[in-house]
Amino acid sequence: MSSQTPLATLSPNLQIQLKEHTEGVLNKIINTNLQSRFVQEFGGLREFRDAIKQLKHCSAHDAWECYRDSVPLTNYDSYEPFISRFLAEPCREEDVKDLLSPGLPFFIAKSSGTSGKAAKLFPKYRHFTGAPISCNRFTAKTCHILPMTYLRVIDVLRKEENPTKVIVTTVTSGMMRMQNDLVVDKDSDVIKLTLPNTTSPLAVGHIRNYRSYLLLHALFALAEEKLTSFNTIFSTLFLDLIMFMEAEWPSLLDSIENGTIPKLEETNHVREYLEPKLLPNPSRAQKLREIGEFKADPGWLFRIWPELKHVVCIVTGLFATTLPKIRHYLGPEVLINSGYIGASEALIGNSHSFTDLNLFKVTTKEFIEYLDITKDASPMNLVPAWELETGRRYGITLTTRDGLWRYRLEDIIEVAGFDPGDGMPLLRYVERSNRELRLSAGVSITETQLIDGILAGEKSLGKIKEFTVVIDERTSPRRFGYFVELQDAL
């Protein structure tokens, strides 16, 4: 987090520094993934393969120029024939090893499908060595929503050895597992643990029922008086947790008083691991009863957790309308951190300010190029980080350690400036490109238009906490409508 004013333009020294850093990132990716099956077999990279072979012991700048002039734009269709090899029955190591990056992936991320298309699969490889990155990096105590579930397990058959298990899961669950070295083979032991500085046992992460999952996170958070932060990924998830907590307030306090796990749907398989983790705490339960259930006054959560410092959750784009409700629950003492900007394909950057929640600093270890949205999608129109212009809007193109090459995301960002310390770009999220809701043939509306429309409605409705867009078919012609929750009475 920084309080420094962003630079509108880079100084000559910072531009050189940023250029050298960015070229170094690209050079490392090229050296790591050059011998991957995708690079060696994909026809679109033939020119690049031939050109890079001519550059023996080349510098990072030479590699950048070779890459710039010979690597085409790609999309998911370029990778699907390769990634689909993981879905073959049987899946053999010789068919999938070194596919996009060296070795086998730790997990395969399944995208959320928010673009309106079918979900995509992205192999994710382990890129660090040494000790796992544990939750010690979070301030004690954190209610960190840590999902442990997965969609399927792929057994990668190896000659004369036991199969390697690769799970297909969300990027959130997979990254949490990879950072803490929680391989699926060890789940029977890991399920008994609680990561350092977190309130919820890992067994909670194995619950698939959404309501039960959040209620048990709420239970263990309520039991911890010295809670300092929440990390819930999305703001809607945080609000659901709080609203479920309100609805079950008496029973949750009874559980804290008696040290018992409430009987919730689809939790029988984890009860034996959760029960030893919740000790009877009558004094904490009594204190919570004195605080009482949520009332109209702001700051209810700060009264429950007087050491609560901040909440980390995405509050940009469509999630921005949840801010008033979150602020009301938290009160002025608790800060909101908008987390990060990224996608299933890669992390782009992290929140840069507690006061400007739509400001992110590029912190990724991937190579990013930017496409001015007013120009055609062509490699010659891509702009590297050191040539960005403040105030312009760009699409994002990624070359990643996980083996994507000039892969276009559908996110649109606006350059807000540059960090005065190291020159890294500062970005604002704008919207998803080509993201439309279709009403009928030839009639559609964009995400930005929907948000602008409902915010304009605040002039007559009052402050809107949350909204859901629906297609209203009650009369002809069909139209878009909103269900809204208001901050105050109509």
GROMACS .gro file of N, CA and C in nm, residues 106-181:
model
  228
  106PHE      N    1   0.101  -2.861  -1.102
  106PHE     CA    2   0.056  -2.893  -0.966
  106PHE      C    3  -0.095  -2.911  -0.966
  107PHE      N    4  -0.165  -2.828  -1.042
  107PHE     CA    5  -0.309  -2.842  -1.057
  107PHE      C    6  -0.351  -2.782  -1.190
  108ILE      N    7  -0.475  -2.803  -1.228
  108ILE     CA    8  -0.531  -2.743  -1.348
  108ILE      C    9  -0.646  -2.653  -1.306
  109ALA      N   10  -0.634  -2.525  -1.338
  109ALA     CA   11  -0.736  -2.428  -1.300
  109ALA      C   12  -0.850  -2.430  -1.401
  110LYS      N   13  -0.971  -2.434  -1.350
  110LYS     CA   14  -1.089  -2.424  -1.435
  110LYS      C   15  -1.145  -2.284  -1.421
  111SER      N   16  -1.158  -2.214  -1.533
  111SER     CA   17  -1.206  -2.077  -1.528
  111SER      C   18  -1.351  -2.073  -1.486
  112SER      N   19  -1.395  -1.955  -1.441
  112SER     CA   20  -1.532  -1.940  -1.392
  112SER      C   21  -1.633  -1.927  -1.503
  113GLY      N   22  -1.586  -1.907  -1.626
  113GLY     CA   23  -1.678  -1.892  -1.738
  113GLY      C   24  -1.753  -1.761  -1.737
  114THR      N   25  -1.695  -1.656  -1.676
  114THR     CA   26  -1.765  -1.528  -1.666
  114THR      C   27  -1.777  -1.457  -1.799
  115SER      N   28  -1.703  -1.499  -1.899
  115SER     CA   29  -1.714  -1.436  -2.030
  115SER      C   30  -1.839  -1.481  -2.104
  116GLY      N   31  -1.915  -1.574  -2.042
  116GLY     CA   32  -2.035  -1.623  -2.106
  116GLY      C   33  -2.009  -1.746  -2.192
  117LYS      N   34  -1.885  -1.788  -2.204
  117LYS     CA   35  -1.850  -1.903  -2.285
  117LYS      C   36  -1.822  -2.022  -2.193
  118ALA      N   37  -1.793  -2.136  -2.254
  118ALA     CA   38  -1.762  -2.254  -2.176
  118ALA      C   39  -1.636  -2.231  -2.092
  119ALA      N   40  -1.632  -2.294  -1.975
  119ALA     CA   41  -1.516  -2.280  -1.888
  119ALA      C   42  -1.392  -2.338  -1.957
  120LYS      N   43  -1.276  -2.280  -1.924
  120LYS     CA   44  -1.149  -2.321  -1.984
  120LYS      C   45  -1.060  -2.384  -1.877
  121LEU      N   46  -0.964  -2.462  -1.921
  121LEU     CA   47  -0.869  -2.527  -1.831
  121LEU      C   48  -0.729  -2.471  -1.854
  122PHE      N   49  -0.658  -2.440  -1.744
  122PHE     CA   50  -0.523  -2.385  -1.752
  122PHE      C   51  -0.430  -2.458  -1.656
  123PRO      N   52  -0.336  -2.538  -1.708
  123PRO     CA   53  -0.238  -2.604  -1.621
  123PRO      C   54  -0.155  -2.501  -1.544
  124LYS      N   55  -0.135  -2.528  -1.415
  124LYS     CA   56  -0.060  -2.437  -1.328
  124LYS      C   57   0.059  -2.512  -1.268
  125TYR      N   58   0.177  -2.459  -1.293
  125TYR     CA   59   0.301  -2.526  -1.254
  125TYR      C   60   0.362  -2.459  -1.130
  126ARG      N   61   0.439  -2.536  -1.058
  126ARG     CA   62   0.508  -2.483  -0.940
  126ARG      C   63   0.633  -2.408  -0.986
  127HIS      N   64   0.645  -2.281  -0.948
  127HIS     CA   65   0.754  -2.197  -0.996
  127HIS      C   66   0.850  -2.152  -0.886
  128PHE      N   67   0.827  -2.196  -0.764
  128PHE     CA   68   0.916  -2.156  -0.655
  128PHE      C   69   0.981  -2.280  -0.597
  129THR      N   70   1.092  -2.260  -0.531
  129THR     CA   71   1.163  -2.369  -0.464
  129THR      C   72   1.178  -2.333  -0.317
  130GLY      N   73   1.212  -2.431  -0.239
  130GLY     CA   74   1.233  -2.407  -0.098
  130GLY      C   75   1.105  -2.430  -0.019
  131ALA      N   76   1.095  -2.367   0.096
  131ALA     CA   77   0.982  -2.387   0.186
  131ALA      C   78   0.854  -2.330   0.125
  132PRO      N   79   0.739  -2.394   0.151
  132PRO     CA   80   0.613  -2.339   0.100
  132PRO      C   81   0.583  -2.203   0.161
  133ILE      N   82   0.502  -2.126   0.088
  133ILE     CA   83   0.461  -1.993   0.135
  133ILE      C   84   0.343  -2.014   0.226
  134SER      N   85   0.363  -2.006   0.356
  134SER     CA   86   0.256  -2.037   0.448
  134SER      C   87   0.174  -1.914   0.481
  135CYS      N   88   0.066  -1.939   0.555
  135CYS     CA   89  -0.023  -1.830   0.593
  135CYS      C   90   0.036  -1.743   0.702
  136ASN      N   91   0.162  -1.764   0.740
  136ASN     CA   92   0.228  -1.673   0.834
  136ASN      C   93   0.236  -1.532   0.778
  137ARG      N   94   0.220  -1.519   0.644
  137ARG     CA   95   0.229  -1.386   0.585
  137ARG      C   96   0.105  -1.303   0.617
  138PHE      N   97  -0.003  -1.368   0.669
  138PHE     CA   98  -0.121  -1.294   0.707
  138PHE      C   99  -0.109  -1.253   0.854
  139THR      N  100  -0.163  -1.136   0.886
  139THR     CA  101  -0.159  -1.091   1.024
  139THR      C  102  -0.253  -1.175   1.108
  140ALA      N  103  -0.211  -1.205   1.231
  140ALA     CA  104  -0.296  -1.285   1.318
  140ALA      C  105  -0.409  -1.197   1.373
  141LYS      N  106  -0.524  -1.248   1.384
  141LYS     CA  107  -0.578  -1.369   1.328
  141LYS      C  108  -0.664  -1.333   1.207
  142THR      N  109  -0.661  -1.417   1.105
  142THR     CA  110  -0.732  -1.389   0.982
  142THR      C  111  -0.839  -1.494   0.957
  143CYS      N  112  -0.959  -1.448   0.923
  143CYS     CA  113  -1.060  -1.538   0.870
  143CYS      C  114  -1.038  -1.542   0.720
  144HIS      N  115  -0.965  -1.642   0.676
  144HIS     CA  116  -0.927  -1.653   0.535
  144HIS      C  117  -1.006  -1.767   0.473
  145ILE      N  118  -1.087  -1.734   0.374
  145ILE     CA  119  -1.170  -1.836   0.310
  145ILE      C  120  -1.080  -1.922   0.222
  146LEU      N  121  -1.053  -2.044   0.269
  146LEU     CA  122  -0.957  -2.131   0.202
  146LEU      C  123  -1.027  -2.256   0.149
  147PRO      N  124  -1.073  -2.255   0.024
  147PRO     CA  125  -1.141  -2.373  -0.029
  147PRO      C  126  -1.044  -2.488  -0.055
  148MET      N  127  -1.083  -2.607  -0.019
  148MET     CA  128  -1.000  -2.727  -0.041
  148MET      C  129  -1.063  -2.823  -0.140
  149THR      N  130  -1.183  -2.794  -0.186
  149THR     CA  131  -1.254  -2.885  -0.275
  149THR      C  132  -1.196  -2.880  -0.416
  150TYR      N  133  -1.230  -2.980  -0.495
  150TYR     CA  134  -1.184  -2.984  -0.634
  150TYR      C  135  -1.290  -3.056  -0.717
  151LEU      N  136  -1.280  -3.041  -0.848
  151LEU     CA  137  -1.381  -3.096  -0.938
  151LEU      C  138  -1.353  -3.241  -0.976
  152ARG      N  139  -1.227  -3.273  -0.996
  152ARG     CA  140  -1.190  -3.410  -1.029
  152ARG      C  141  -1.041  -3.428  -1.006
  153VAL      N  142  -0.998  -3.554  -1.001
  153VAL     CA  143  -0.857  -3.589  -0.989
  153VAL      C  144  -0.816  -3.664  -1.115
  154ILE      N  145  -0.708  -3.618  -1.178
  154ILE     CA  146  -0.653  -3.687  -1.294
  154ILE      C  147  -0.533  -3.769  -1.249
  155ASP      N  148  -0.536  -3.898  -1.274
  155ASP     CA  149  -0.422  -3.985  -1.244
  155ASP      C  150  -0.331  -3.988  -1.365
  156VAL      N  151  -0.214  -3.928  -1.352
  156VAL     CA  152  -0.116  -3.929  -1.461
  156VAL      C  153  -0.028  -4.053  -1.442
  157LEU      N  154  -0.041  -4.149  -1.534
  157LEU     CA  155   0.028  -4.277  -1.520
  157LEU      C  156   0.175  -4.262  -1.554
  158ARG      N  157   0.261  -4.316  -1.466
  158ARG     CA  158   0.406  -4.313  -1.486
  158ARG      C  159   0.459  -4.456  -1.492
  159LYS      N  160   0.560  -4.478  -1.573
  159LYS     CA  161   0.617  -4.611  -1.588
  159LYS      C  162   0.681  -4.658  -1.458
  160GLU      N  163   0.635  -4.772  -1.410
  160GLU     CA  164   0.693  -4.838  -1.293
  160GLU      C  165   0.687  -4.753  -1.167
  161GLU      N  166   0.598  -4.655  -1.164
  161GLU     CA  167   0.581  -4.572  -1.044
  161GLU      C  168   0.433  -4.549  -1.021
  162ASN      N  169   0.400  -4.505  -0.899
  162ASN     CA  170   0.261  -4.472  -0.870
  162ASN      C  171   0.218  -4.350  -0.952
  163PRO      N  172   0.091  -4.341  -0.988
  163PRO     CA  173   0.044  -4.226  -1.065
  163PRO      C  174   0.062  -4.094  -0.988
  164THR      N  175   0.084  -3.988  -1.061
  164THR     CA  176   0.083  -3.855  -1.003
  164THR      C  177  -0.058  -3.800  -1.013
  165LYS      N  178  -0.109  -3.749  -0.903
  165LYS     CA  179  -0.246  -3.697  -0.902
  165LYS      C  180  -0.244  -3.546  -0.929
  166VAL      N  181  -0.320  -3.504  -1.029
  166VAL     CA  182  -0.334  -3.363  -1.065
  166VAL      C  183  -0.481  -3.327  -1.053
  167ILE      N  184  -0.514  -3.232  -0.967
  167ILE     CA  185  -0.655  -3.197  -0.947
  167ILE      C  186  -0.697  -3.086  -1.042
  168VAL      N  187  -0.824  -3.089  -1.079
  168VAL     CA  188  -0.888  -2.980  -1.153
  168VAL      C  189  -0.973  -2.903  -1.053
  169THR      N  190  -0.946  -2.775  -1.038
  169THR     CA  191  -1.015  -2.697  -0.935
  169THR      C  192  -1.014  -2.549  -0.973
  170THR      N  193  -1.065  -2.465  -0.887
  170THR     CA  194  -1.060  -2.321  -0.911
  170THR      C  195  -0.918  -2.271  -0.888
  171VAL      N  196  -0.886  -2.158  -0.947
  171VAL     CA  197  -0.751  -2.104  -0.930
  171VAL      C  198  -0.727  -2.068  -0.783
  172THR      N  199  -0.831  -2.025  -0.712
  172THR     CA  200  -0.817  -1.990  -0.570
  172THR      C  201  -0.778  -2.111  -0.487
  173SER      N  202  -0.852  -2.219  -0.504
  173SER     CA  203  -0.823  -2.341  -0.428
  173SER      C  204  -0.687  -2.398  -0.467
  174GLY      N  205  -0.657  -2.401  -0.597
  174GLY     CA  206  -0.531  -2.457  -0.642
  174GLY      C  207  -0.410  -2.379  -0.595
  175MET      N  208  -0.418  -2.245  -0.602
  175MET     CA  209  -0.306  -2.163  -0.558
  175MET      C  210  -0.284  -2.175  -0.408
  176MET      N  211  -0.393  -2.181  -0.331
  176MET     CA  212  -0.378  -2.198  -0.187
  176MET      C  213  -0.309  -2.330  -0.156
  177ARG      N  214  -0.350  -2.435  -0.225
  177ARG     CA  215  -0.287  -2.565  -0.203
  177ARG      C  216  -0.139  -2.560  -0.243
  178MET      N  217  -0.109  -2.501  -0.358
  178MET     CA  218   0.028  -2.500  -0.407
  178MET      C  219   0.118  -2.417  -0.316
  179GLN      N  220   0.070  -2.301  -0.270
  179GLN     CA  221   0.152  -2.215  -0.185
  179GLN      C  222   0.184  -2.279  -0.051
  180ASN      N  223   0.096  -2.369  -0.006
  180ASN     CA  224   0.117  -2.433   0.123
  180ASN      C  225   0.154  -2.582   0.110
  181ASP      N  226   0.183  -2.625  -0.015
  181ASP     CA  227   0.225  -2.763  -0.041
  181ASP      C  228   0.123  -2.864   0.009
   0.00000   0.00000   0.00000
